[in-house]
Amino acid sequence: MTRQPSTSDAPAPESLLRLGRIFRPHGVRGELKVAPDMDDPTRLEAVEVVYVGPHEGRVVPHRVTSVRYQETKRGTTVILRLDGIADRGDAEVVTKQFVYATEDDLPPLEEDEFFVHDLIGLEVVTEAGERVGTVTNLVEMPAHDVFVVQRTEGGERMIPAVEDFIVEIDIDAGRLVIRPIEGLLD
């Protein structure tokens, strides 16, 4: 008899990274259509166990049995098959829930790649050393990502996450160095 996974088998909520959202079943054999929350959904292929639930504090572990992809007008959809989700009824139960993994379970990032949670809270300074504010979010836009920065003196500014504006991202120092153009910070 196989032991069913339970929420007690899940890691601490703060150690989980959201990989995507299950938006519907796929077929009748328990496959799930997942909208990925990552730039490279193929990273999921290296993950052996994911955690599924409505939020980080209430998840159930599932072993990944297959990962494939479907290209749509809106981008790549992940077709995910998990142990313990055997048919369409099981898949419907987890629809609208999220898929998580621990950072340790994901393949290592390339040198110029970062997890969004590592960027939130970075101090933003100009090349001249002027303090601008703090990164509060990273928003995906059609052309490029944009850093949302809470200004030191109040208000928010959006800074394009492109080489023309971003001089350095130093996670260890907790700093994002920017090259502002006229009007960017006004």
PDB file of C-alpha atoms in Angstrom:
ATOM      1  CA  MET A   1       0.000   0.000   0.000  1.00  0.00           C
ATOM      2  CA  THR A   2       1.397   3.398  -0.995  1.00  0.00           C
ATOM      3  CA  ARG A   3       1.445   6.168   1.532  1.00  0.00           C
ATOM      4  CA  GLN A   4      -0.486   9.253   0.439  1.00  0.00           C
ATOM      5  CA  PRO A   5       1.485  12.503   0.721  1.00  0.00           C
ATOM      6  CA  SER A   6       0.274  14.952   3.345  1.00  0.00           C
ATOM      7  CA  THR A   7       0.817  18.597   4.210  1.00  0.00           C
ATOM      8  CA  SER A   8       3.102  17.500   7.074  1.00  0.00           C
ATOM      9  CA  ASP A   9       5.589  16.340   4.412  1.00  0.00           C
ATOM     10  CA  ALA A  10       5.869  19.890   3.041  1.00  0.00           C
ATOM     11  CA  PRO A  11       8.813  22.218   3.723  1.00  0.00           C
ATOM     12  CA  ALA A  12       8.418  25.522   5.558  1.00  0.00           C
ATOM     13  CA  PRO A  13       6.245  27.953   3.565  1.00  0.00           C
ATOM     14  CA  GLU A  14       9.007  30.572   3.356  1.00  0.00           C
ATOM     15  CA  SER A  15      11.282  28.075   1.554  1.00  0.00           C
ATOM     16  CA  LEU A  16       8.829  27.528  -1.323  1.00  0.00           C
ATOM     17  CA  LEU A  17       9.018  29.316  -4.673  1.00  0.00           C
ATOM     18  CA  ARG A  18       5.929  29.565  -6.841  1.00  0.00           C
ATOM     19  CA  LEU A  19       6.499  27.948 -10.238  1.00  0.00           C
ATOM     20  CA  GLY A  20       3.062  28.398 -11.739  1.00  0.00           C
ATOM     21  CA  ARG A  21      -0.716  28.207 -11.455  1.00  0.00           C
ATOM     22  CA  ILE A  22      -2.842  25.230 -12.451  1.00  0.00           C
ATOM     23  CA  PHE A  23      -5.589  26.672 -14.615  1.00  0.00           C
ATOM     24  CA  ARG A  24      -7.368  23.517 -15.806  1.00  0.00           C
ATOM     25  CA  PRO A  25      -7.173  19.762 -16.326  1.00  0.00           C
ATOM     26  CA  HIS A  26      -5.765  18.452 -19.607  1.00  0.00           C
ATOM     27  CA  GLY A  27      -7.527  15.370 -20.901  1.00  0.00           C
ATOM     28  CA  VAL A  28      -8.891  12.555 -18.736  1.00  0.00           C
ATOM     29  CA  ARG A  29      -5.698  11.014 -17.303  1.00  0.00           C
ATOM     30  CA  GLY A  30      -4.972  13.587 -14.603  1.00  0.00           C
ATOM     31  CA  GLU A  31      -2.641  15.886 -16.519  1.00  0.00           C
ATOM     32  CA  LEU A  32      -2.648  19.552 -15.488  1.00  0.00           C
ATOM     33  CA  LYS A  33      -2.319  22.705 -17.559  1.00  0.00           C
ATOM     34  CA  VAL A  34      -0.005  25.080 -15.714  1.00  0.00           C
ATOM     35  CA  ALA A  35       0.657  28.747 -16.503  1.00  0.00           C
ATOM     36  CA  PRO A  36       4.354  29.071 -15.564  1.00  0.00           C
ATOM     37  CA  ASP A  37       5.610  31.908 -13.348  1.00  0.00           C
ATOM     38  CA  MET A  38       9.183  31.543 -14.573  1.00  0.00           C
ATOM     39  CA  ASP A  39      11.127  32.736 -17.592  1.00  0.00           C
ATOM     40  CA  ASP A  40      12.292  29.223 -18.446  1.00  0.00           C
ATOM     41  CA  PRO A  41       9.588  26.618 -17.780  1.00  0.00           C
ATOM     42  CA  THR A  42      11.945  23.833 -18.907  1.00  0.00           C
ATOM     43  CA  ARG A  43      13.603  24.179 -15.476  1.00  0.00           C
ATOM     44  CA  LEU A  44      10.638  22.136 -14.197  1.00  0.00           C
ATOM     45  CA  GLU A  45      12.078  19.057 -15.936  1.00  0.00           C
ATOM     46  CA  ALA A  46      14.790  18.830 -13.276  1.00  0.00           C
ATOM     47  CA  VAL A  47      12.356  18.929 -10.348  1.00  0.00           C
ATOM     48  CA  GLU A  48      11.438  15.559  -8.831  1.00  0.00           C
ATOM     49  CA  VAL A  49       8.862  16.763  -6.281  1.00  0.00           C
ATOM     50  CA  VAL A  50       6.529  19.758  -6.434  1.00  0.00           C
ATOM     51  CA  TYR A  51       4.107  21.069  -3.826  1.00  0.00           C
ATOM     52  CA  VAL A  52       0.526  21.887  -4.859  1.00  0.00           C
ATOM     53  CA  GLY A  53      -1.855  24.042  -2.868  1.00  0.00           C
ATOM     54  CA  PRO A  54      -3.872  27.255  -2.600  1.00  0.00           C
ATOM     55  CA  HIS A  55      -0.916  29.015  -0.884  1.00  0.00           C
ATOM     56  CA  GLU A  56       2.566  28.238   0.507  1.00  0.00           C
ATOM     57  CA  GLY A  57       1.216  27.345   3.932  1.00  0.00           C
ATOM     58  CA  ARG A  58      -1.122  24.633   2.708  1.00  0.00           C
ATOM     59  CA  VAL A  59       0.529  22.395   0.125  1.00  0.00           C
ATOM     60  CA  VAL A  60       0.737  18.686  -0.640  1.00  0.00           C
ATOM     61  CA  PRO A  61       3.885  17.132  -2.169  1.00  0.00           C
ATOM     62  CA  HIS A  62       3.595  15.230  -5.455  1.00  0.00           C
ATOM     63  CA  ARG A  63       6.279  13.412  -7.421  1.00  0.00           C
ATOM     64  CA  VAL A  64       6.570  14.737 -11.000  1.00  0.00           C
ATOM     65  CA  THR A  65       6.015  11.931 -13.520  1.00  0.00           C
ATOM     66  CA  SER A  66       6.085  13.949 -16.760  1.00  0.00           C
ATOM     67  CA  VAL A  67       6.527  17.472 -18.068  1.00  0.00           C
ATOM     68  CA  ARG A  68       5.710  18.584 -21.579  1.00  0.00           C
ATOM     69  CA  TYR A  69       4.814  21.862 -23.261  1.00  0.00           C
ATOM     70  CA  GLN A  70       2.128  23.381 -25.408  1.00  0.00           C
ATOM     71  CA  GLU A  71       2.701  26.611 -27.299  1.00  0.00           C
ATOM     72  CA  THR A  72      -0.279  28.975 -27.291  1.00  0.00           C
ATOM     73  CA  LYS A  73      -0.960  32.570 -28.335  1.00  0.00           C
ATOM     74  CA  ARG A  74      -0.181  33.614 -24.744  1.00  0.00           C
ATOM     75  CA  GLY A  75       3.108  31.727 -24.555  1.00  0.00           C
ATOM     76  CA  THR A  76       4.155  28.358 -23.229  1.00  0.00           C
ATOM     77  CA  THR A  77       1.782  26.214 -21.183  1.00  0.00           C
ATOM     78  CA  VAL A  78       3.253  23.391 -19.099  1.00  0.00           C
ATOM     79  CA  ILE A  79       1.401  20.060 -19.212  1.00  0.00           C
ATOM     80  CA  LEU A  80       2.274  18.455 -15.879  1.00  0.00           C
ATOM     81  CA  ARG A  81       1.560  14.934 -14.666  1.00  0.00           C
ATOM     82  CA  LEU A  82       1.909  14.192 -10.949  1.00  0.00           C
ATOM     83  CA  ASP A  83       1.735  11.078  -8.798  1.00  0.00           C
ATOM     84  CA  GLY A  84      -1.517  11.008  -6.857  1.00  0.00           C
ATOM     85  CA  ILE A  85      -3.496  12.813  -9.562  1.00  0.00           C
ATOM     86  CA  ALA A  86      -4.791   9.930 -11.635  1.00  0.00           C
ATOM     87  CA  ASP A  87      -7.832  11.222 -13.527  1.00  0.00           C
ATOM     88  CA  ARG A  88      -9.750  14.319 -14.560  1.00  0.00           C
ATOM     89  CA  GLY A  89     -11.660  14.398 -11.249  1.00  0.00           C
ATOM     90  CA  ASP A  90      -8.387  14.522  -9.279  1.00  0.00           C
ATOM     91  CA  ALA A  91      -7.118  17.244 -11.634  1.00  0.00           C
ATOM     92  CA  GLU A  92     -10.257  19.333 -11.150  1.00  0.00           C
ATOM     93  CA  VAL A  93      -9.724  19.286  -7.369  1.00  0.00           C
ATOM     94  CA  VAL A  94      -6.362  21.109  -7.733  1.00  0.00           C
ATOM     95  CA  THR A  95      -7.461  23.514 -10.484  1.00  0.00           C
ATOM     96  CA  LYS A  96      -6.779  27.160  -9.555  1.00  0.00           C
ATOM     97  CA  GLN A  97      -4.084  26.074  -7.091  1.00  0.00           C
ATOM     98  CA  PHE A  98      -0.379  26.818  -7.319  1.00  0.00           C
ATOM     99  CA  VAL A  99       2.689  24.686  -7.983  1.00  0.00           C
ATOM    100  CA  TYR A 100       5.732  25.274  -5.748  1.00  0.00           C
ATOM    101  CA  ALA A 101       9.233  23.876  -5.303  1.00  0.00           C
ATOM    102  CA  THR A 102      12.113  24.631  -2.996  1.00  0.00           C
ATOM    103  CA  GLU A 103      15.008  26.636  -4.386  1.00  0.00           C
ATOM    104  CA  ASP A 104      17.327  23.700  -3.595  1.00  0.00           C
ATOM    105  CA  ASP A 105      15.217  21.412  -5.825  1.00  0.00           C
ATOM    106  CA  LEU A 106      15.575  23.697  -8.850  1.00  0.00           C
ATOM    107  CA  PRO A 107      18.604  23.607 -11.146  1.00  0.00           C
ATOM    108  CA  PRO A 108      21.169  26.320 -10.362  1.00  0.00           C
ATOM    109  CA  LEU A 109      20.725  29.701 -12.009  1.00  0.00           C
ATOM    110  CA  GLU A 110      23.109  31.046 -14.624  1.00  0.00           C
ATOM    111  CA  GLU A 111      25.466  33.833 -13.573  1.00  0.00           C
ATOM    112  CA  ASP A 112      23.180  36.646 -14.798  1.00  0.00           C
ATOM    113  CA  GLU A 113      19.906  35.080 -13.574  1.00  0.00           C
ATOM    114  CA  PHE A 114      18.112  35.849 -10.309  1.00  0.00           C
ATOM    115  CA  PHE A 115      15.024  34.744  -8.442  1.00  0.00           C
ATOM    116  CA  VAL A 116      12.528  37.605  -8.115  1.00  0.00           C
ATOM    117  CA  HIS A 117      12.457  37.197  -4.326  1.00  0.00           C
ATOM    118  CA  ASP A 118      16.217  37.932  -4.298  1.00  0.00           C
ATOM    119  CA  LEU A 119      15.603  41.271  -6.064  1.00  0.00           C
ATOM    120  CA  ILE A 120      12.809  42.514  -3.800  1.00  0.00           C
ATOM    121  CA  GLY A 121      14.272  44.745  -1.108  1.00  0.00           C
ATOM    122  CA  LEU A 122      17.451  45.714  -2.983  1.00  0.00           C
ATOM    123  CA  GLU A 123      18.575  49.279  -2.360  1.00  0.00           C
ATOM    124  CA  VAL A 124      18.551  51.252  -5.617  1.00  0.00           C
ATOM    125  CA  VAL A 125      21.373  53.759  -6.143  1.00  0.00           C
ATOM    126  CA  THR A 126      22.634  55.718  -9.129  1.00  0.00           C
ATOM    127  CA  GLU A 127      26.143  55.316 -10.541  1.00  0.00           C
ATOM    128  CA  ALA A 128      27.003  58.527  -8.677  1.00  0.00           C
ATOM    129  CA  GLY A 129      25.962  56.887  -5.380  1.00  0.00           C
ATOM    130  CA  GLU A 130      22.691  58.804  -4.912  1.00  0.00           C
ATOM    131  CA  ARG A 131      20.132  56.691  -3.016  1.00  0.00           C
ATOM    132  CA  VAL A 132      16.940  56.337  -5.066  1.00  0.00           C
ATOM    133  CA  GLY A 133      14.821  53.864  -3.089  1.00  0.00           C
ATOM    134  CA  THR A 134      14.033  50.153  -2.721  1.00  0.00           C
ATOM    135  CA  VAL A 135      12.884  47.512  -5.208  1.00  0.00           C
ATOM    136  CA  THR A 136       9.343  46.439  -4.258  1.00  0.00           C
ATOM    137  CA  ASN A 137       8.418  44.365  -7.299  1.00  0.00           C
ATOM    138  CA  LEU A 138       9.472  43.144 -10.729  1.00  0.00           C
ATOM    139  CA  VAL A 139       6.720  43.365 -13.344  1.00  0.00           C
ATOM    140  CA  GLU A 140       6.765  41.412 -16.605  1.00  0.00           C
ATOM    141  CA  MET A 141       5.883  43.645 -19.531  1.00  0.00           C
ATOM    142  CA  PRO A 142       5.637  42.654 -23.205  1.00  0.00           C
ATOM    143  CA  ALA A 143       8.906  44.345 -24.204  1.00  0.00           C
ATOM    144  CA  HIS A 144      10.957  43.773 -21.030  1.00  0.00           C
ATOM    145  CA  ASP A 145      10.682  43.458 -17.270  1.00  0.00           C
ATOM    146  CA  VAL A 146      10.370  46.595 -15.128  1.00  0.00           C
ATOM    147  CA  PHE A 147      11.605  47.182 -11.575  1.00  0.00           C
ATOM    148  CA  VAL A 148       9.075  48.932  -9.334  1.00  0.00           C
ATOM    149  CA  VAL A 149      11.009  51.169  -6.949  1.00  0.00           C
ATOM    150  CA  GLN A 150       9.599  52.826  -3.823  1.00  0.00           C
ATOM    151  CA  ARG A 151      11.318  56.220  -3.781  1.00  0.00           C
ATOM    152  CA  THR A 152      13.091  57.346  -0.611  1.00  0.00           C
ATOM    153  CA  GLU A 153      11.126  60.612  -0.591  1.00  0.00           C
ATOM    154  CA  GLY A 154       7.831  58.904  -1.473  1.00  0.00           C
ATOM    155  CA  GLY A 155       6.105  57.690  -4.581  1.00  0.00           C
ATOM    156  CA  GLU A 156       7.013  54.905  -6.964  1.00  0.00           C
ATOM    157  CA  ARG A 157       9.055  54.841 -10.152  1.00  0.00           C
ATOM    158  CA  MET A 158       9.356  52.146 -12.781  1.00  0.00           C
ATOM    159  CA  ILE A 159      12.821  51.391 -14.090  1.00  0.00           C
ATOM    160  CA  PRO A 160      13.208  49.202 -17.184  1.00  0.00           C
ATOM    161  CA  ALA A 161      15.267  46.082 -16.466  1.00  0.00           C
ATOM    162  CA  VAL A 162      17.504  46.569 -19.506  1.00  0.00           C
ATOM    163  CA  GLU A 163      21.259  47.068 -19.864  1.00  0.00           C
ATOM    164  CA  ASP A 164      20.848  50.756 -20.779  1.00  0.00           C
ATOM    165  CA  PHE A 165      19.534  51.471 -17.256  1.00  0.00           C
ATOM    166  CA  ILE A 166      20.855  48.642 -15.063  1.00  0.00           C
ATOM    167  CA  VAL A 167      24.578  48.937 -14.357  1.00  0.00           C
ATOM    168  CA  GLU A 168      24.916  46.250 -11.675  1.00  0.00           C
ATOM    169  CA  ILE A 169      22.841  43.864  -9.597  1.00  0.00           C
ATOM    170  CA  ASP A 170      24.738  42.847  -6.471  1.00  0.00           C
ATOM    171  CA  ILE A 171      22.609  40.479  -4.399  1.00  0.00           C
ATOM    172  CA  ASP A 172      25.337  39.999  -1.764  1.00  0.00           C
ATOM    173  CA  ALA A 173      25.631  43.764  -1.189  1.00  0.00           C
ATOM    174  CA  GLY A 174      21.839  44.211  -1.438  1.00  0.00           C
ATOM    175  CA  ARG A 175      22.201  46.826  -4.148  1.00  0.00           C
ATOM    176  CA  LEU A 176      20.908  47.650  -7.635  1.00  0.00           C
ATOM    177  CA  VAL A 177      22.950  50.317  -9.420  1.00  0.00           C
ATOM    178  CA  ILE A 178      21.145  52.243 -12.151  1.00  0.00           C
ATOM    179  CA  ARG A 179      22.043  54.748 -14.873  1.00  0.00           C
ATOM    180  CA  PRO A 180      19.027  57.082 -14.979  1.00  0.00           C
ATOM    181  CA  ILE A 181      18.243  59.181 -18.005  1.00  0.00           C
ATOM    182  CA  GLU A 182      16.657  62.621 -17.745  1.00  0.00           C
ATOM    183  CA  GLY A 183      13.076  62.367 -16.470  1.00  0.00           C
ATOM    184  CA  LEU A 184      13.274  58.746 -15.313  1.00  0.00           C
ATOM    185  CA  LEU A 185      13.273  59.615 -11.616  1.00  0.00           C
ATOM    186  CA  ASP A 186      11.184  62.828 -11.744  1.00  0.00           C
TER     187      ASP A 186
END
